[in-house]
mmCIF file of C-alpha atoms and ligand atoms in Angstrom:
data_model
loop_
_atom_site.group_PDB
_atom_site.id
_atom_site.type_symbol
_atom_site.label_atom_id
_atom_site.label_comp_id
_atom_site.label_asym_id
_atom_site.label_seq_id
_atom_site.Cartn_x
_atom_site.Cartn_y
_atom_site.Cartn_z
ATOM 1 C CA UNK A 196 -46.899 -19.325 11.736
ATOM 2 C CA UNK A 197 -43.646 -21.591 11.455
ATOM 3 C CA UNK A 198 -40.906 -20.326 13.689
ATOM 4 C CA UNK A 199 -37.990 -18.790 11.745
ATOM 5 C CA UNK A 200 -35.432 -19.718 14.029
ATOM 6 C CA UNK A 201 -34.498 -22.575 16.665
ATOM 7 C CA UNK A 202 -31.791 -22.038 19.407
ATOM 8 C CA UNK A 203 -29.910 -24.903 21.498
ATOM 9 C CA UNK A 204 -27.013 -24.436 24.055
ATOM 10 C CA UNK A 205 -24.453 -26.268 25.940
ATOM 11 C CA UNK A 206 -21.648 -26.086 27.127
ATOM 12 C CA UNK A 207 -17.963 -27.375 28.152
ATOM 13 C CA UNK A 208 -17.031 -30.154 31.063
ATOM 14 C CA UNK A 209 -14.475 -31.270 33.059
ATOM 15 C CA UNK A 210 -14.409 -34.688 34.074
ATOM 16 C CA UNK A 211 -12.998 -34.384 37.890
ATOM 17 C CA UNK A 212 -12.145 -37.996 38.281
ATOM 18 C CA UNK A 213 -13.132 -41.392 36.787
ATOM 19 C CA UNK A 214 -12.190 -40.868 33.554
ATOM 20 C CA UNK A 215 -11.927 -44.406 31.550
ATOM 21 C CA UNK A 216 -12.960 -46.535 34.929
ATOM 22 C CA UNK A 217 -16.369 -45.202 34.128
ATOM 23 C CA UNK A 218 -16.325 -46.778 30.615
ATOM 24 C CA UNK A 219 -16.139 -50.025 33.033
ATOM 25 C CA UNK A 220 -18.987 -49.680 35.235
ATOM 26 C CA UNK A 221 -17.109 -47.699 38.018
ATOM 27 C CA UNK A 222 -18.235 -44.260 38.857
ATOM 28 C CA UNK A 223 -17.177 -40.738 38.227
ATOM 29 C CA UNK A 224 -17.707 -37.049 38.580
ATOM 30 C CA UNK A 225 -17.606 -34.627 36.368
ATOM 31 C CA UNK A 226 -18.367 -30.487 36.423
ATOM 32 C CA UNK A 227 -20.048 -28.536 33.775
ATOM 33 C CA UNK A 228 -17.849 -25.392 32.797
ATOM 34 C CA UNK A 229 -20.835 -22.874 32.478
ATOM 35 C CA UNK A 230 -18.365 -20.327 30.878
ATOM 36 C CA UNK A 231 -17.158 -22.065 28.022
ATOM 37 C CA UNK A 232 -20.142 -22.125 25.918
ATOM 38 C CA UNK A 233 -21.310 -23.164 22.459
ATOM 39 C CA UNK A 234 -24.350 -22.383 20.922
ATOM 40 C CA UNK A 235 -26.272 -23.303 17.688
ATOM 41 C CA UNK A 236 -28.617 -21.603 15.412
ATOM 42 C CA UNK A 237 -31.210 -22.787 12.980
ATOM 43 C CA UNK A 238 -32.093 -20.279 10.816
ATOM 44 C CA UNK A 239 -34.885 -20.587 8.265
ATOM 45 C CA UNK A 240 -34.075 -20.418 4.482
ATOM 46 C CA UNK A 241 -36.313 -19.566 1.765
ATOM 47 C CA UNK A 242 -35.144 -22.170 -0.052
ATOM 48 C CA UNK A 243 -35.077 -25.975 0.856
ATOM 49 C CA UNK A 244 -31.199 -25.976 1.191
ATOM 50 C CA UNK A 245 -29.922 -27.593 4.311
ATOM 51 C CA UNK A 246 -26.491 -25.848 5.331
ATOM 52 C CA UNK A 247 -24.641 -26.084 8.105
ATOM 53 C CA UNK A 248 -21.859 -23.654 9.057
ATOM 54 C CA UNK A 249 -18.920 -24.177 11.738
ATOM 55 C CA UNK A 250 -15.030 -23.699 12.201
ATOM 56 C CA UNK A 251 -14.687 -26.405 9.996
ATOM 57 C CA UNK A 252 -17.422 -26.713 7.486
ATOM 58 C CA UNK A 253 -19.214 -24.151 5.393
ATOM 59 C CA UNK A 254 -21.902 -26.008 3.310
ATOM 60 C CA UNK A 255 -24.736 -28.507 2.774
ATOM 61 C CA UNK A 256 -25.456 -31.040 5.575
ATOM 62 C CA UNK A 257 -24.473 -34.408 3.047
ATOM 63 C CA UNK A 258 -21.147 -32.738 2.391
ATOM 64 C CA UNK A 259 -19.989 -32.599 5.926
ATOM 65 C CA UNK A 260 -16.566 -33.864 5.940
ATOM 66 C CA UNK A 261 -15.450 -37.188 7.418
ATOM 67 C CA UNK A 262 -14.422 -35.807 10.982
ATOM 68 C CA UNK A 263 -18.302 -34.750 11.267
ATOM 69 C CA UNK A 264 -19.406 -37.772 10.481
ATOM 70 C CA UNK A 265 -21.014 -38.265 13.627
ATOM 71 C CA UNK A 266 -22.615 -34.539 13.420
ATOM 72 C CA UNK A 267 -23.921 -35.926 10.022
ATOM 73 C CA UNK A 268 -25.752 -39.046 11.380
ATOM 74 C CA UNK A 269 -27.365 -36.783 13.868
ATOM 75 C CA UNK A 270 -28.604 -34.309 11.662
ATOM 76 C CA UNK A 271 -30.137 -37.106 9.419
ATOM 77 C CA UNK A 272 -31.968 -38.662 12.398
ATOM 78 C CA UNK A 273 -32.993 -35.185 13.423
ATOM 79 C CA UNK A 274 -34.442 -34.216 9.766
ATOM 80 C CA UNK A 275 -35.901 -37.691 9.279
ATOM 81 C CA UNK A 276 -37.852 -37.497 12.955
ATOM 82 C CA UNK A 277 -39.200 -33.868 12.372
ATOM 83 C CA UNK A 278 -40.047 -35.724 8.523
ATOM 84 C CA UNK A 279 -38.024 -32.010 7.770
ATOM 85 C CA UNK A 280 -37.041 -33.012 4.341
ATOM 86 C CA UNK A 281 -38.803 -29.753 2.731
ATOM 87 C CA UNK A 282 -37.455 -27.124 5.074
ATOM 88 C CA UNK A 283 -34.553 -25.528 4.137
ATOM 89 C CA UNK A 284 -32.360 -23.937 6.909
ATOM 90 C CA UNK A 285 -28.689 -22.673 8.422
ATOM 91 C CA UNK A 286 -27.576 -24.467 11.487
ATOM 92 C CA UNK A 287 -24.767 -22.207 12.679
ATOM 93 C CA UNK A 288 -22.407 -24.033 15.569
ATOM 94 C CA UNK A 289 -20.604 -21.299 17.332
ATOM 95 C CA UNK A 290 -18.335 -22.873 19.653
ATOM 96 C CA UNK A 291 -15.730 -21.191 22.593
ATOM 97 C CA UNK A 292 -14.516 -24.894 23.135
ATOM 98 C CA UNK A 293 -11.483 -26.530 22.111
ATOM 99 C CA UNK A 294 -12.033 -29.243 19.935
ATOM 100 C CA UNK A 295 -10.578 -32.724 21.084
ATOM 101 C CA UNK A 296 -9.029 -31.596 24.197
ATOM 102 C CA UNK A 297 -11.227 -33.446 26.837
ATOM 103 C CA UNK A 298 -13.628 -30.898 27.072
ATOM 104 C CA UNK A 299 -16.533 -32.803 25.728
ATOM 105 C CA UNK A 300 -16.357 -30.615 22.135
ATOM 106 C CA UNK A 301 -18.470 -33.107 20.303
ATOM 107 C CA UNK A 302 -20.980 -34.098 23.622
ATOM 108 C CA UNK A 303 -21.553 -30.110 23.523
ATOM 109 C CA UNK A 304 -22.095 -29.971 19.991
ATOM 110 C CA UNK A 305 -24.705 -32.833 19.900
ATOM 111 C CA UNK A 306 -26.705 -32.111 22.643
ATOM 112 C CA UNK A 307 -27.317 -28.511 21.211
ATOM 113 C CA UNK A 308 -27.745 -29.687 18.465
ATOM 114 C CA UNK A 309 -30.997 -31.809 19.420
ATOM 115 C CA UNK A 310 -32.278 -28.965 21.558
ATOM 116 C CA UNK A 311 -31.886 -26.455 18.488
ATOM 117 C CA UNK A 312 -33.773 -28.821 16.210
ATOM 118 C CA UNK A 313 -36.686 -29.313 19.422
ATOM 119 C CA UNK A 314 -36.639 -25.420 19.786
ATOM 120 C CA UNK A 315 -37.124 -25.318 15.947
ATOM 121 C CA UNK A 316 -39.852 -27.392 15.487
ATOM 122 C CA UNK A 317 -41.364 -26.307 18.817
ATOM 123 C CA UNK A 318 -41.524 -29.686 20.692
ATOM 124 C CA UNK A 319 -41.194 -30.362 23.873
ATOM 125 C CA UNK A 320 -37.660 -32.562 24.918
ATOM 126 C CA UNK A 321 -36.978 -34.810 27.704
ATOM 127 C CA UNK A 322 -33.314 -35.734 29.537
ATOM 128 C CA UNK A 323 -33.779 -39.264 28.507
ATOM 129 C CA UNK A 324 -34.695 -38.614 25.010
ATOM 130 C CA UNK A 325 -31.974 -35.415 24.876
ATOM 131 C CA UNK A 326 -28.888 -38.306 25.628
ATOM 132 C CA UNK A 327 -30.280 -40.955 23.360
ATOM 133 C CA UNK A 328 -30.151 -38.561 20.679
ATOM 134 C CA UNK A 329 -26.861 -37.082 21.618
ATOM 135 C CA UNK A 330 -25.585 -40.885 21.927
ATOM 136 C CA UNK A 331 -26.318 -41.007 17.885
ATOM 137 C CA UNK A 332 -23.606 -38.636 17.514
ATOM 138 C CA UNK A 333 -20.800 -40.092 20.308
ATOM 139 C CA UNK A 334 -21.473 -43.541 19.178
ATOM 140 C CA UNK A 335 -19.578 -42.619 16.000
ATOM 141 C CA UNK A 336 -17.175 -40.068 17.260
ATOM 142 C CA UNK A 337 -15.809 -41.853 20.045
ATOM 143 C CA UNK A 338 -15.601 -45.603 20.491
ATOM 144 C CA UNK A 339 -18.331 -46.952 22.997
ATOM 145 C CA UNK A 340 -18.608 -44.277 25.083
ATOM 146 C CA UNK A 341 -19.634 -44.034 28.668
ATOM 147 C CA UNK A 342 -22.672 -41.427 28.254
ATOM 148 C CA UNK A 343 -20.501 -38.542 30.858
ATOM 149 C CA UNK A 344 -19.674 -36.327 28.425
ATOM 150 C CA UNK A 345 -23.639 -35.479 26.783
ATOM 151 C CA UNK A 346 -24.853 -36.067 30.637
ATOM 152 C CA UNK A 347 -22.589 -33.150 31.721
ATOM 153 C CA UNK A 348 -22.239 -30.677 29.117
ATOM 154 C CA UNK A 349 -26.033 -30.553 29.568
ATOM 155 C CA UNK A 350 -26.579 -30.177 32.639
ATOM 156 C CA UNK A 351 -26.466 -27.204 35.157
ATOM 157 C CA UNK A 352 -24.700 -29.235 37.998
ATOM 158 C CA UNK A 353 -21.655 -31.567 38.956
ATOM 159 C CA UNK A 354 -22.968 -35.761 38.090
ATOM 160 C CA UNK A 355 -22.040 -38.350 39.781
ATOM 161 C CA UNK A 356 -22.393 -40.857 37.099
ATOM 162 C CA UNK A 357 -22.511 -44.312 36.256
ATOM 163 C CA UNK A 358 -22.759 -45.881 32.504
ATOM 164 C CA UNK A 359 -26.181 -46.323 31.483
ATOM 165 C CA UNK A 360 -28.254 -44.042 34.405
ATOM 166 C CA UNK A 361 -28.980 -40.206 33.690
ATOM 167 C CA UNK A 362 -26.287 -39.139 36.370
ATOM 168 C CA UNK A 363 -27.103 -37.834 39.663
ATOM 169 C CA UNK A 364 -26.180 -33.937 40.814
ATOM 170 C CA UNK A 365 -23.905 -34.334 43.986
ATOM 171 C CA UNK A 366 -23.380 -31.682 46.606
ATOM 172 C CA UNK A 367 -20.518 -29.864 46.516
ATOM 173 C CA UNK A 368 -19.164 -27.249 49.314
ATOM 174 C CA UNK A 369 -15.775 -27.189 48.240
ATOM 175 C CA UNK A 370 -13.754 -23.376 48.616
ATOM 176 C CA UNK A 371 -10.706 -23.778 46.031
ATOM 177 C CA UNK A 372 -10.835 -23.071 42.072
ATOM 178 C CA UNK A 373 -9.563 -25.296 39.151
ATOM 179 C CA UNK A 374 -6.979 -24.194 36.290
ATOM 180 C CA UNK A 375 -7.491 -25.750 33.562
ATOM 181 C CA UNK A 376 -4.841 -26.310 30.512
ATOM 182 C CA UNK A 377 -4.830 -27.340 27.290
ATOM 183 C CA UNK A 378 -1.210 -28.918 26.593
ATOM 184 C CA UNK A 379 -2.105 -27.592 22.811
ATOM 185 C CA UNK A 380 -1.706 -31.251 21.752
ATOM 186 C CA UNK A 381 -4.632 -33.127 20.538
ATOM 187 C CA UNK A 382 -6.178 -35.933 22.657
ATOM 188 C CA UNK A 383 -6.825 -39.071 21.057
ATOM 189 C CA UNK A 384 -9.508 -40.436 23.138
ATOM 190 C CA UNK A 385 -10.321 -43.269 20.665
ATOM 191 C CA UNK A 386 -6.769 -44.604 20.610
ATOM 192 C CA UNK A 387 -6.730 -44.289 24.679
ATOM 193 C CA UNK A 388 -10.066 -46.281 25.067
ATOM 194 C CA UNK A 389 -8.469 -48.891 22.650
ATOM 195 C CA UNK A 390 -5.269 -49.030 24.604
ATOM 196 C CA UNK A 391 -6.919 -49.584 27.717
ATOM 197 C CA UNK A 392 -8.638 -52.483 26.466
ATOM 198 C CA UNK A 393 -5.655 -54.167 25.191
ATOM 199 C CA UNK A 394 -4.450 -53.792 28.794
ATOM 200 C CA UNK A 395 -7.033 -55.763 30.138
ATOM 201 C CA UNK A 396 -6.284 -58.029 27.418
ATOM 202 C CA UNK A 397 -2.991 -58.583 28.217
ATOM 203 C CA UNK A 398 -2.941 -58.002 31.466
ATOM 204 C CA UNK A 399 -5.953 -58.188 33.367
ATOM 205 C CA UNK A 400 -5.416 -58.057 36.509
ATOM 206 C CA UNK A 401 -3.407 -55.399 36.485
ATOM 207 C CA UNK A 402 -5.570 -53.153 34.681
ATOM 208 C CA UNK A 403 -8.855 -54.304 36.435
ATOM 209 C CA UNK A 404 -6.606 -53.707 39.545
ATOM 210 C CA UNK A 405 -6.416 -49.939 38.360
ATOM 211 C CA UNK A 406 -9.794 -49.330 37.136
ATOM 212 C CA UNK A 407 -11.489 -50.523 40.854
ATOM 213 C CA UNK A 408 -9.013 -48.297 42.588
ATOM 214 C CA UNK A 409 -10.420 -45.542 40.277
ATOM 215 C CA UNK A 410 -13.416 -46.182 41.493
ATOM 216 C CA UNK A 411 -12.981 -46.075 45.237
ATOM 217 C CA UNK A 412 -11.368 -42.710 44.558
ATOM 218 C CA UNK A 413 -14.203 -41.466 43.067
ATOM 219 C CA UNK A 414 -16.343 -42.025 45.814
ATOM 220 C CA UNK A 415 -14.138 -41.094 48.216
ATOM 221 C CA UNK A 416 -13.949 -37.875 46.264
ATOM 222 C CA UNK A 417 -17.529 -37.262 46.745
ATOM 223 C CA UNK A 418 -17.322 -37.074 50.373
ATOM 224 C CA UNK A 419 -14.501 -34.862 50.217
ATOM 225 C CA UNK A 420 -16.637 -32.358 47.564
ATOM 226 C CA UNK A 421 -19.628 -32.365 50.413
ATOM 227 C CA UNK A 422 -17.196 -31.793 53.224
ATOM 228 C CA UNK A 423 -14.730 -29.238 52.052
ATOM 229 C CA UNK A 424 -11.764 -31.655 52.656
ATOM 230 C CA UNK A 425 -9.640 -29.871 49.781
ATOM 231 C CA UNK A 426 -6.324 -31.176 50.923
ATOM 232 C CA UNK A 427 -7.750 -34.609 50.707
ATOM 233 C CA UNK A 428 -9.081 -34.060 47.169
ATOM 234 C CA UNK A 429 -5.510 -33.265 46.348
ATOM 235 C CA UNK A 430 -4.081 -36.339 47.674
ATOM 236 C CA UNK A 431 -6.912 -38.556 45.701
ATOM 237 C CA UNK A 432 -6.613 -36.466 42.232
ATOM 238 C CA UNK A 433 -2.840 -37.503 42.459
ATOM 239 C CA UNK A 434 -3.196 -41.294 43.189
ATOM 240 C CA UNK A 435 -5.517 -41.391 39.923
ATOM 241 C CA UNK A 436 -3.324 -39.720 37.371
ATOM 242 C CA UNK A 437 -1.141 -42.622 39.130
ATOM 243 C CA UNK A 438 -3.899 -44.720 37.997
ATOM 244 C CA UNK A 439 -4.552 -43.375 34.600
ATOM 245 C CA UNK A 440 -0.396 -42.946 34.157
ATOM 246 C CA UNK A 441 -0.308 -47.392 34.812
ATOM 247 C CA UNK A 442 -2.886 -47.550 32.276
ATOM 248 C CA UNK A 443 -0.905 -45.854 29.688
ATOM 249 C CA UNK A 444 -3.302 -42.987 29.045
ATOM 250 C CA UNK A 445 -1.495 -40.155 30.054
ATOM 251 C CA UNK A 446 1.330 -38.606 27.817
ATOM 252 C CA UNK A 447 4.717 -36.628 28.487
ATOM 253 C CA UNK A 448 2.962 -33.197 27.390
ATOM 254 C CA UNK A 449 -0.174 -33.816 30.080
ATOM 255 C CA UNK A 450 3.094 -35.001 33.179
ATOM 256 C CA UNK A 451 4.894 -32.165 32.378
ATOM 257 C CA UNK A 452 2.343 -29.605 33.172
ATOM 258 C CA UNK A 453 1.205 -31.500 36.092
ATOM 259 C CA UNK A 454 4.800 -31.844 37.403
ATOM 260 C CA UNK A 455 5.190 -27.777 36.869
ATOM 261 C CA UNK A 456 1.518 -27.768 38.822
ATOM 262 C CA UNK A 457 2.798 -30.005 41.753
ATOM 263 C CA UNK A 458 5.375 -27.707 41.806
ATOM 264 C CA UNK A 459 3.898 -24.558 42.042
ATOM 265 C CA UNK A 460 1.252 -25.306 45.266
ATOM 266 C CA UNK A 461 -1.404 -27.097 43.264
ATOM 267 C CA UNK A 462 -2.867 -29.683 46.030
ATOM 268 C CA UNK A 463 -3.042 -31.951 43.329
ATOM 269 C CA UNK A 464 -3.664 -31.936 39.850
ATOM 270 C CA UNK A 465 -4.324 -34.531 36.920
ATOM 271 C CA UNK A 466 -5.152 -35.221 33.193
ATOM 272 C CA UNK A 467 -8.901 -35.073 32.025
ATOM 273 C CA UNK A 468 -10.338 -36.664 29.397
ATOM 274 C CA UNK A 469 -9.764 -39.355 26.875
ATOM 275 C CA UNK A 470 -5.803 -38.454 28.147
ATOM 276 C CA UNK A 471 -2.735 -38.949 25.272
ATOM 277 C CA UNK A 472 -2.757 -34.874 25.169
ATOM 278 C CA UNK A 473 -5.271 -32.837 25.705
ATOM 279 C CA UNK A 474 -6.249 -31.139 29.083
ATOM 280 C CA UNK A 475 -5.340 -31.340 32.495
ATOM 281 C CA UNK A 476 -6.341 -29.613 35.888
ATOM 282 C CA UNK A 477 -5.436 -28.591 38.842
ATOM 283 C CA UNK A 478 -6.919 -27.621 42.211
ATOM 284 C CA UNK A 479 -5.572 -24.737 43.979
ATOM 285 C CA UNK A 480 -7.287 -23.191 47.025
ATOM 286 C CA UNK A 481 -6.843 -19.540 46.346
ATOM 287 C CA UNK A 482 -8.592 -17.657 43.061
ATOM 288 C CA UNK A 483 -4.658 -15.571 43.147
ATOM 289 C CA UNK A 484 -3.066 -18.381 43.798
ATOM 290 C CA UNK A 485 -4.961 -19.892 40.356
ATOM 291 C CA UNK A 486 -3.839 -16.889 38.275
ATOM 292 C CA UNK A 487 -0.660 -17.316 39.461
ATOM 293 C CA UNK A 488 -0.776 -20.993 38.744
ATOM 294 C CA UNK A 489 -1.899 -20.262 34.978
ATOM 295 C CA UNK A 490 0.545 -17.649 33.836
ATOM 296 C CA UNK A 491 3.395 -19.884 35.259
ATOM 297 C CA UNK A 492 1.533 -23.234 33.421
ATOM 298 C CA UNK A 493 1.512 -20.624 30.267
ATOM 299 C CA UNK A 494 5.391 -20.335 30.353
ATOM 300 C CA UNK A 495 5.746 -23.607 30.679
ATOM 301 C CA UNK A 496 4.324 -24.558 26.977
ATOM 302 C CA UNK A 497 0.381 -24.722 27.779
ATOM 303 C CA UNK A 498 -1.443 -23.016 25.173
ATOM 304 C CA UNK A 499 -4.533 -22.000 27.003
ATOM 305 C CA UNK A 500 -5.886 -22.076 30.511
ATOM 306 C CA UNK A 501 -9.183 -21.745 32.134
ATOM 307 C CA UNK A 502 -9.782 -20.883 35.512
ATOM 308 C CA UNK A 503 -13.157 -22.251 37.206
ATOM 309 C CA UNK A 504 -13.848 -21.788 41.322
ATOM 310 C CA UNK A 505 -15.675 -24.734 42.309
ATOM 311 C CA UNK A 506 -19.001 -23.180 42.968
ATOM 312 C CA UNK A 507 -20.291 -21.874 39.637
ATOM 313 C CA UNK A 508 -23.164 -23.651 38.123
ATOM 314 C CA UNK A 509 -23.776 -24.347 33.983
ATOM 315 C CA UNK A 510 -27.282 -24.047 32.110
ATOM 316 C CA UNK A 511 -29.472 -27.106 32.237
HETATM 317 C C1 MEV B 850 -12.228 -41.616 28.321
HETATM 318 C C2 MEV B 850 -13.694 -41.358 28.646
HETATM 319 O O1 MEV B 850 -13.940 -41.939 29.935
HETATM 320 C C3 MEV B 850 -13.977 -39.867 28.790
HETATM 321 C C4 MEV B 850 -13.769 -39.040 27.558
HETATM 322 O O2 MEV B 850 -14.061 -37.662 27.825
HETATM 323 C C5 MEV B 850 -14.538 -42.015 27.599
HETATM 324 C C6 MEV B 850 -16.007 -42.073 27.969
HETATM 325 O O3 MEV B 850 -16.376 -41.947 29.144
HETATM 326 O O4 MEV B 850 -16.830 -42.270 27.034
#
């Protein structure tokens, strides 16, 4: 009996610090966000059409339009490894994430991808061979990129991660809760990535300066996660959106919302992401205190917030 239909999940992630260093070799952490999830579907079709069916995109897999290109690629490799060429099938993506706001969109929607198409065909996937896949699809959609965003948004626990290892889950004790919010503008991660490496072009000491402090504050951040030191954590998320800020990645819509953030008892707070719009967070160490935080980041322009306590765990 074939199986009718194949299921794969993911979901959304934060990167907590360490975005862009970690495109360098320096480390960073990042959290899943179990609650903003995005599954897909792969439903069997009597037929041999291959359709696929999102927000953007109602309609055979070689139509998909040139922002899915990487989506595309990924299917092919997928169809051409299960030698699927005959079946005909839907592959629904229903997605609660934002797309290109530094929330790993297309990371979520390639590694459930894979794991719909190994459901499907009933075969058994490993981690490595999950994030190779995935990669197929990232390679396209963002310029060489680090490997965080598919290692997170598939995995049930905050990664300590460093380009080109599988990530490893760090222990976190930390009482306080994130906001999250989206500044409704889009990131452009590829033209941040770019930017950066003109930077160390131009001026390379500088920059190189920037991306090693990154990376001490990373792992100084890891010590305050394990030990509860939430003020510290504060004082380090500020000093890298200092960071991020000299390398030109972060944007007038992200300072604004972190200046209203500062201002309104976040113990620090900072862009995420690729940066030039998007998201940013901030730590607060009451859940009220969080609500409040969000409304008030509301008024001030954001068009969504999230709020995440530090101790929830994804799906792996
Ligand atoms: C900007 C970056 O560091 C994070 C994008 O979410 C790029 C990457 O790691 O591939």
């Amino acid at each position: 009996m074939v199986k009718q239909q194949g299921i794969g999940k993911s979901h959304a992630k934060i990167i907590l610090i360490g975005e862009h260093s970690v495109v360098y070799g320096q480390p960073a952490i990042a959290l899943p966000l179990p609650n903003v999830k995005l599954t897909v579907t792969i439903d069997r079709r009597a037929d041999q059409l291959q359709l696929v069916n999102s927000r953007y995109f109602d309609g055979p897999v070689n139509e998909l339009p040139n922002n899915m290109l990487g989506v595309q690629k990924l299917i092919n490799a997928l169809i051409t490894k299960f030698t699927g060429q005959e079946d005909g099938w839907q592959l629904t993506i229903d997605s609660q994430l934002p797309a290109e706001r530094g929330m790993g969109s297309s990371a979520a929607t390639a590694v459930a991808i894979v794991r719909a198409f190994f459901d499907y065909y009933e075969k058994k996937l490993t981690r490595k061979e999950l994030l190779k896949l995935a990669d197929i699809e990232e390679q396209i959609t963002h310029r060489s990129p680090s490997g965080l965003d598919a290692a997170t948004v598939s995995s049930a626990n905050p990664l300590y991660y460093i380009k080109g290892q599988a990530g490893k889950a760090i222990e976190m004790n930390l009482s306080a809760t994130m906001v999250i919010a989206d500044t409704g503008i889009k990131g452009a991660t590829k033209e941040a990535i770019a930017s950066v490496q003109q930077l160390l072009k131009a001026q390379p000491d500088k920059a190189q300066a920037h991306i090693e402090h990154l990376g001490n504050l990373v792992n100084a951040t890891r010590d305050f996660l394990k030990n509860n030191e939430v003020i510290k954590l504060g004082t380090v998320l500020n000093a890298a959106q200092a960071d991020l800020q000299a390398l030109n990645v972060s944007d007038k819509s992200l300072d604004n919302l972190i200046t209203v953030a500062r201002h309104n008892g976040a113990l620090g707070a900072k862009l995420t992401g690729g940066g030039r719009g998007g998201c940013m967070f901030a730590i607060m160490q009451t859940a009220l205190g969080a609500r409040r935080l969000a409304s008030i980041l509301k008024e001030s322009g954001a068009k969504h917030t999230w709020i995440q306590p530090f101790d929830q765990r994804g799906e792996e």
